[in-house]
Amino acid sequence: MNSYFDSAMEYTRTHPIDQLKTPLNEKNWEWSYLVRKCRNLELEESYEIYMRRLRNGYLSLFILIELLVMATHTLLLLTSSDRSYVYIDMGVYIASGCLIWLILTVNFYDELVSKHTWIAYASSWLAVSVMVIMDIGLNVYHATSNNDILNPIYDAYTLYAIYMFMPIPYILQPMILGSAVTACYIINYSFVITAKDDNQMHSILNEAIYLVCVNSMGIFFRLMRDIALRTTFLDRRQYVEENLLLRYARDQERGLLLSILPAQIANRLQNDVKSRINRSKQQHQTRAQENLRSSNQSETLKRWRQPDHETLFIEPHKDVTILYADVVNYTYLTTTLDVKQLVEALHDLFVRFDVASEEHNVMRIKFLGDCYYCVAGLASPNDDHAKCCVDLGLRMIKDIRKVREKRNLNVDMRIGVHSGDVLSGVIGAAKWQFDIWSKDVDIANRLESTGATGRVHVSEKTLSLLDGEYFFEDGTEKARDDPVLQKHGIHTFLIKSLRAPMHDSRRMQRQRQAKKLSEASKSNFMYNSTLQQYNQVRNQAKLEMCRELDKMPIGRIQIMRIWRRNTHLTQDELEEQNFRRNITSFCLFFRHRDWELHFMKEPDVMLKYSIALCWLVYCGLLAIQLLSKDPRYHYWYIDGTTICLLTLVLIVSWYKKLWIMYVSDAEQSLPQNPISLYLYKASDVMQRKICLRLAIYFLVIASYCAVTAMQVLDCGHEDNQVDEVKYEDRLFCFHPWILTNCMTVVIGMTFLFTRIPFIIKTCLSAIITFTYALLVVVEFNYIYASSPSTNVNFNAEYSHILLIFITLGIFHLMERQSEFIAKVDYSWKRQLLKKQDDAFITNDTIKVLLKNILPSHVADFYLSNQQQNELYYEEYDNVAVMFASIKNFDTDKIGLRVLNEIICDFDDVLNKYADNIRVEKIKVANWTYMAACGLDVSRSEQVNAPQMKFRNVSLMPNGRRSRYGGSRNSDPDPNLPGGVHRVPHGNGSNIALDLELGQYEGNVITNAPRASGNGPSNQRRSNEVVLVMAQFALDLMRTMRRFNAENMQTEYEGSTDYGMLRIGISHGRAMAGVVGNSKPHYDIWGNPVNMASRMDSTGVPGQIQVTEKTAVILRNFNIQCNYRGMTFVKGRGNIPTYILGTDEHYNAFLKHRPDAGDTT
């Protein structure tokens, strides 16, 4: 096809990066909402399976941490000055570590745990009990046996293990277990550690506040992790379902496309259109990058066209058989039946024919009024193609006789069958229709027209392929005298009946194969109900999610895979390995900088919860500071300023959430009060801006460090130089273990702040940890060395440092796991969105093809409904119909490429008529172009489309730029209604349609009122369709004249009308719709169709002939209509006809003169 593709469609699909911008919907991040959503989608069971895998991953990591901690602590005990009591502690640590490992290992037996869920609870309680008994038991043992007061080291560690690592589901059970552990340590602190302290109550309160802060951090971590994981899980479910729906829609549209076009042609067209859509996408992105430097550039980019390198979508096929079937007495039916009865009868008949053609493995090509023609052996090779067509012909005769009896109609069939070679494909640039061409097609057509009523008329070549399975007799006398058949030396025969019995093995095998193909075709989308489709998609989504569970991320560190690293990886493990390669090992950066940048810029809807926890923890640290030593004035000043700042941040961060919950009627509405609106926007900006979040993060951590450091601000070496000073006197400066506990809380909070880059958290926490370690061993080593240790004769400084490093290690490892899961989820989103983007392009491609074959509302009906054998039709009170035939052009001599050039030029003209009153291309039959005006569903009197739904889809019109120069002006003609654009004299190469105005491939969506009623203005508006069609016909005349002038400079074989266009127009009531069971083909029926065809066939080359009724209408629009005389029309007799007056070059119609051309 030497055509150009008109890409008026703006490629407005959101870029994947833009799609990743999280909408700040507060409700979507509430834990209760996420739980309900999982339950409503029946995902709770799948989520629990995933969580079991995730908990096992965390549990394996904890066992490793436990073994490392116990091993490290045991080795450090060897540095004690006196090891007499060390071995007892070492034995207890080693035994408890092994026991904990044995207890928790049972959770790795998935089948056992899934059957007995209490095992997870029991093992967790038992393991935690071992940890508490080990830690507190050693304190009690040494306090009672040697009167050594020791500080427990594993209180916070045990609580972290409960909330972060233990395989206990939900949140209530960990809270109960954490509260029990907290109570045990407070009891131990009250009766063992501080039993003899003067400020026992202060010490107990400090310990209680510290443990409450640790519990709060653990609960927060648990909730945030569950929210993040549920969100990831629901995102995965959403993408799985969207991909299934997208795949289903693509298959649905593809099925409809393949029911219209053979796969070979459909694939070529699809690839061509897809490449054009990709070019449109690239053009759109280029324009976005250039930021629309000028309006002229914008218009040029918007209306680009690219050549298709002389592509012609035509394929040759050898050894096929063509069948032409024509309804005898059809003309009589059109004059005796109303249009609705006629269409219903044709639908009944053609449905039977379609079913029969599927059963006999014959491809229907199209309808031509009452003519039904098809071909066997084209879509796939078939050795029995001739037999299939003859069997189909015999079946058609039986079917039409059933319809004749059922509807009491005097109709019969005349069938012609011929075997040979064909060219198949589509031509033109709009409203493609699959067709076949060759001399053998013409021969089959002549066999039909010269055949006998109720008989199958075959050629000698076809008969030779029947293997003697049929009785036959000589053909008709009319066939022997036909010049076309004589020219090609065709001898014809009439099939009488089957010679072979019905149970013949070859025939039975052929019928079985045909039945199998028919059943396969019935499994497509048109045979499934909407409810069945919905259930299929939902059930498939469940199955897909079960498979996706193995792909869901567990964490960066997976201990269970260390022992089977060399084993063969599954496909899912290979995919995960690819994800891992995209993320660096240490810093967990994306290897693509753009990905990392966009990931960091994602908004943080959970920021308000992080700030709430920070405020609560700060209050706890402040209370510990006030209880641990006497406050001074400057402490109050600093503390007051800090708490005010944090409270202000807390209020602003929660303002949007609280306003939506208690004030707003809708989540998207905004406050009206200026102050309220400012706070609302500030809250929203705080969630969106990474720089502002980082500022808040550093403010919080600085506040923590400040409130903690105040405990040591007035402590110096000069106050503690005397060795004889007892430890109780040094406690006046600060309590080392209180300070260490506070620092562990600070380190934990540096990691618990959500949506802060992992590398910043790691670096800041490392700086805090090492700074405090220097403080312990250098600045205040004398105080820390004198503090209670965790073991008898063990260096207390090591105990403090061990605790903060354990805290750093735990939070760092957990944050690595969480960060990895978040980044894998983000990576998945990008990859899935890219797949969706590719799928959208494929869908758009198919939609373009469909909408370029069927009118958009008809394609929507077939894509949205699955009605079987349901007649779709539209009734119109006034439609103008045009037939335009090119004279004396022969396909064999001229070639399809020339025909394609001409049809593409006509389609260029068609695209100009895309305003309020549009022209619709109906079909092309050989060298005849048929179009209609007024087929707008909004103007239809009645639409028979059960449960019809219209779908908004993007599509790209198809057009071909003419090679002819000249003016490109396409301003509306003031004489035409509704701003209809005339084709300029240069053959109108500017075929750009603006989808933003609702225009596409010759169609326009209009909200204009339907032209109806009997008033003069309404009648004139209804008659405008005749004027538009006449103007369209004139433009075709001018286009054809220019084509001949530039390509056919001389006459051919002495013919003076060679290549001239002959046009006939009529108007009146008509019905449009789709008949048949497969290959939806939009057609129109009614008196204007028949009369327009007769006006063409009886017309004059180079002239436009119209009926008297149409001439009267056009005269009202000041167009000259010259009376031709009485013309014989088949089925109507002699009727008056008129020729429209035009100038020599078809630039305009001549104005009507009342005294010119009248019959009176």
PDB file of N, CA, C and O in Angstrom, residues 1067-1096:
ATOM      1  N   HIS A1067     -31.246   8.779  -1.840  1.00  0.00           N
ATOM      2  CA  HIS A1067     -31.407   8.948  -0.390  1.00  0.00           C
ATOM      3  C   HIS A1067     -32.789   8.455   0.030  1.00  0.00           C
ATOM      4  O   HIS A1067     -33.680   8.260  -0.801  1.00  0.00           O
ATOM      5  N   GLY A1068     -32.953   8.266   1.325  1.00  0.00           N
ATOM      6  CA  GLY A1068     -34.223   7.817   1.885  1.00  0.00           C
ATOM      7  C   GLY A1068     -34.015   7.016   3.149  1.00  0.00           C
ATOM      8  O   GLY A1068     -32.932   7.025   3.751  1.00  0.00           O
ATOM      9  N   ARG A1069     -35.065   6.325   3.581  1.00  0.00           N
ATOM     10  CA  ARG A1069     -34.992   5.517   4.788  1.00  0.00           C
ATOM     11  C   ARG A1069     -34.111   4.290   4.528  1.00  0.00           C
ATOM     12  O   ARG A1069     -34.188   3.671   3.477  1.00  0.00           O
ATOM     13  N   ALA A1070     -33.308   3.959   5.525  1.00  0.00           N
ATOM     14  CA  ALA A1070     -32.374   2.832   5.373  1.00  0.00           C
ATOM     15  C   ALA A1070     -32.114   2.205   6.723  1.00  0.00           C
ATOM     16  O   ALA A1070     -32.398   2.788   7.771  1.00  0.00           O
ATOM     17  N   MET A1071     -31.582   1.019   6.649  1.00  0.00           N
ATOM     18  CA  MET A1071     -31.189   0.306   7.856  1.00  0.00           C
ATOM     19  C   MET A1071     -29.725  -0.096   7.714  1.00  0.00           C
ATOM     20  O   MET A1071     -29.308  -0.573   6.654  1.00  0.00           O
ATOM     21  N   ALA A1072     -28.949   0.134   8.778  1.00  0.00           N
ATOM     22  CA  ALA A1072     -27.538  -0.264   8.799  1.00  0.00           C
ATOM     23  C   ALA A1072     -27.345  -1.252   9.930  1.00  0.00           C
ATOM     24  O   ALA A1072     -28.058  -1.230  10.928  1.00  0.00           O
ATOM     25  N   GLY A1073     -26.374  -2.133   9.753  1.00  0.00           N
ATOM     26  CA  GLY A1073     -26.124  -3.095  10.821  1.00  0.00           C
ATOM     27  C   GLY A1073     -25.169  -4.175  10.397  1.00  0.00           C
ATOM     28  O   GLY A1073     -24.456  -4.063   9.401  1.00  0.00           O
ATOM     29  N   VAL A1074     -25.158  -5.230  11.191  1.00  0.00           N
ATOM     30  CA  VAL A1074     -24.265  -6.368  10.972  1.00  0.00           C
ATOM     31  C   VAL A1074     -25.110  -7.622  10.939  1.00  0.00           C
ATOM     32  O   VAL A1074     -25.855  -7.900  11.882  1.00  0.00           O
ATOM     33  N   VAL A1075     -24.989  -8.378   9.857  1.00  0.00           N
ATOM     34  CA  VAL A1075     -25.705  -9.644   9.757  1.00  0.00           C
ATOM     35  C   VAL A1075     -24.678 -10.766   9.713  1.00  0.00           C
ATOM     36  O   VAL A1075     -23.510 -10.566   9.423  1.00  0.00           O
ATOM     37  N   GLY A1076     -25.133 -11.954  10.006  1.00  0.00           N
ATOM     38  CA  GLY A1076     -24.232 -13.104  10.016  1.00  0.00           C
ATOM     39  C   GLY A1076     -23.784 -13.460  11.419  1.00  0.00           C
ATOM     40  O   GLY A1076     -24.076 -12.767  12.395  1.00  0.00           O
ATOM     41  N   ASN A1077     -23.050 -14.554  11.498  1.00  0.00           N
ATOM     42  CA  ASN A1077     -22.638 -15.100  12.790  1.00  0.00           C
ATOM     43  C   ASN A1077     -21.171 -14.853  13.084  1.00  0.00           C
ATOM     44  O   ASN A1077     -20.753 -14.880  14.223  1.00  0.00           O
ATOM     45  N   SER A1078     -20.361 -14.615  12.066  1.00  0.00           N
ATOM     46  CA  SER A1078     -18.937 -14.370  12.261  1.00  0.00           C
ATOM     47  C   SER A1078     -18.497 -13.287  11.299  1.00  0.00           C
ATOM     48  O   SER A1078     -19.269 -12.858  10.445  1.00  0.00           O
ATOM     49  N   LYS A1079     -17.253 -12.843  11.437  1.00  0.00           N
ATOM     50  CA  LYS A1079     -16.730 -11.780  10.578  1.00  0.00           C
ATOM     51  C   LYS A1079     -17.690 -10.601  10.525  1.00  0.00           C
ATOM     52  O   LYS A1079     -18.326 -10.340   9.497  1.00  0.00           O
ATOM     53  N   PRO A1080     -17.861  -9.859  11.608  1.00  0.00           N
ATOM     54  CA  PRO A1080     -18.788  -8.729  11.578  1.00  0.00           C
ATOM     55  C   PRO A1080     -18.489  -7.802  10.398  1.00  0.00           C
ATOM     56  O   PRO A1080     -17.368  -7.321  10.225  1.00  0.00           O
ATOM     57  N   HIS A1081     -19.505  -7.581   9.594  1.00  0.00           N
ATOM     58  CA  HIS A1081     -19.366  -6.748   8.396  1.00  0.00           C
ATOM     59  C   HIS A1081     -20.521  -5.764   8.377  1.00  0.00           C
ATOM     60  O   HIS A1081     -21.685  -6.145   8.285  1.00  0.00           O
ATOM     61  N   TYR A1082     -20.179  -4.474   8.501  1.00  0.00           N
ATOM     62  CA  TYR A1082     -21.180  -3.417   8.558  1.00  0.00           C
ATOM     63  C   TYR A1082     -21.673  -3.122   7.152  1.00  0.00           C
ATOM     64  O   TYR A1082     -20.882  -2.907   6.230  1.00  0.00           O
ATOM     65  N   ASP A1083     -22.968  -3.105   6.995  1.00  0.00           N
ATOM     66  CA  ASP A1083     -23.554  -2.874   5.683  1.00  0.00           C
ATOM     67  C   ASP A1083     -24.849  -2.111   5.863  1.00  0.00           C
ATOM     68  O   ASP A1083     -25.359  -1.963   6.983  1.00  0.00           O
ATOM     69  N   ILE A1084     -25.392  -1.616   4.764  1.00  0.00           N
ATOM     70  CA  ILE A1084     -26.667  -0.906   4.804  1.00  0.00           C
ATOM     71  C   ILE A1084     -27.592  -1.508   3.763  1.00  0.00           C
ATOM     72  O   ILE A1084     -27.155  -2.060   2.741  1.00  0.00           O
ATOM     73  N   TRP A1085     -28.878  -1.382   4.019  1.00  0.00           N
ATOM     74  CA  TRP A1085     -29.893  -1.926   3.135  1.00  0.00           C
ATOM     75  C   TRP A1085     -31.033  -0.923   3.035  1.00  0.00           C
ATOM     76  O   TRP A1085     -31.209  -0.073   3.907  1.00  0.00           O
ATOM     77  N   GLY A1086     -31.790  -1.056   2.003  1.00  0.00           N
ATOM     78  CA  GLY A1086     -32.944  -0.194   1.828  1.00  0.00           C
ATOM     79  C   GLY A1086     -33.026   0.330   0.410  1.00  0.00           C
ATOM     80  O   GLY A1086     -32.149   0.105  -0.435  1.00  0.00           O
ATOM     81  N   ASN A1087     -34.095   1.062   0.158  1.00  0.00           N
ATOM     82  CA  ASN A1087     -34.326   1.579  -1.186  1.00  0.00           C
ATOM     83  C   ASN A1087     -33.210   2.500  -1.662  1.00  0.00           C
ATOM     84  O   ASN A1087     -32.820   2.429  -2.840  1.00  0.00           O
ATOM     85  N   PRO A1088     -32.667   3.394  -0.822  1.00  0.00           N
ATOM     86  CA  PRO A1088     -31.592   4.257  -1.338  1.00  0.00           C
ATOM     87  C   PRO A1088     -30.353   3.473  -1.770  1.00  0.00           C
ATOM     88  O   PRO A1088     -29.646   3.908  -2.684  1.00  0.00           O
ATOM     89  N   VAL A1089     -30.097   2.320  -1.139  1.00  0.00           N
ATOM     90  CA  VAL A1089     -28.962   1.505  -1.546  1.00  0.00           C
ATOM     91  C   VAL A1089     -29.202   0.949  -2.942  1.00  0.00           C
ATOM     92  O   VAL A1089     -28.327   1.026  -3.835  1.00  0.00           O
ATOM     93  N   ASN A1090     -30.390   0.386  -3.154  1.00  0.00           N
ATOM     94  CA  ASN A1090     -30.701  -0.195  -4.459  1.00  0.00           C
ATOM     95  C   ASN A1090     -30.705   0.867  -5.550  1.00  0.00           C
ATOM     96  O   ASN A1090     -30.152   0.673  -6.643  1.00  0.00           O
ATOM     97  N   MET A1091     -31.307   2.015  -5.234  1.00  0.00           N
ATOM     98  CA  MET A1091     -31.422   3.057  -6.251  1.00  0.00           C
ATOM     99  C   MET A1091     -30.067   3.696  -6.545  1.00  0.00           C
ATOM    100  O   MET A1091     -29.766   4.031  -7.702  1.00  0.00           O
ATOM    101  N   ALA A1092     -29.234   3.876  -5.528  1.00  0.00           N
ATOM    102  CA  ALA A1092     -27.898   4.439  -5.780  1.00  0.00           C
ATOM    103  C   ALA A1092     -27.078   3.502  -6.649  1.00  0.00           C
ATOM    104  O   ALA A1092     -26.339   3.942  -7.540  1.00  0.00           O
ATOM    105  N   SER A1093     -27.212   2.198  -6.403  1.00  0.00           N
ATOM    106  CA  SER A1093     -26.510   1.229  -7.242  1.00  0.00           C
ATOM    107  C   SER A1093     -26.992   1.299  -8.682  1.00  0.00           C
ATOM    108  O   SER A1093     -26.191   1.250  -9.627  1.00  0.00           O
ATOM    109  N   ARG A1094     -28.324   1.463  -8.889  1.00  0.00           N
ATOM    110  CA  ARG A1094     -28.860   1.556 -10.251  1.00  0.00           C
ATOM    111  C   ARG A1094     -28.475   2.877 -10.897  1.00  0.00           C
ATOM    112  O   ARG A1094     -28.237   2.933 -12.109  1.00  0.00           O
ATOM    113  N   MET A1095     -28.405   3.942 -10.090  1.00  0.00           N
ATOM    114  CA  MET A1095     -27.969   5.228 -10.645  1.00  0.00           C
ATOM    115  C   MET A1095     -26.527   5.139 -11.134  1.00  0.00           C
ATOM    116  O   MET A1095     -26.149   5.795 -12.117  1.00  0.00           O
ATOM    117  N   ASP A1096     -25.731   4.336 -10.467  1.00  0.00           N
ATOM    118  CA  ASP A1096     -24.352   4.139 -10.907  1.00  0.00           C
ATOM    119  C   ASP A1096     -24.301   3.269 -12.161  1.00  0.00           C
ATOM    120  O   ASP A1096     -23.684   3.642 -13.171  1.00  0.00           O
TER     121      ASP A1096
END
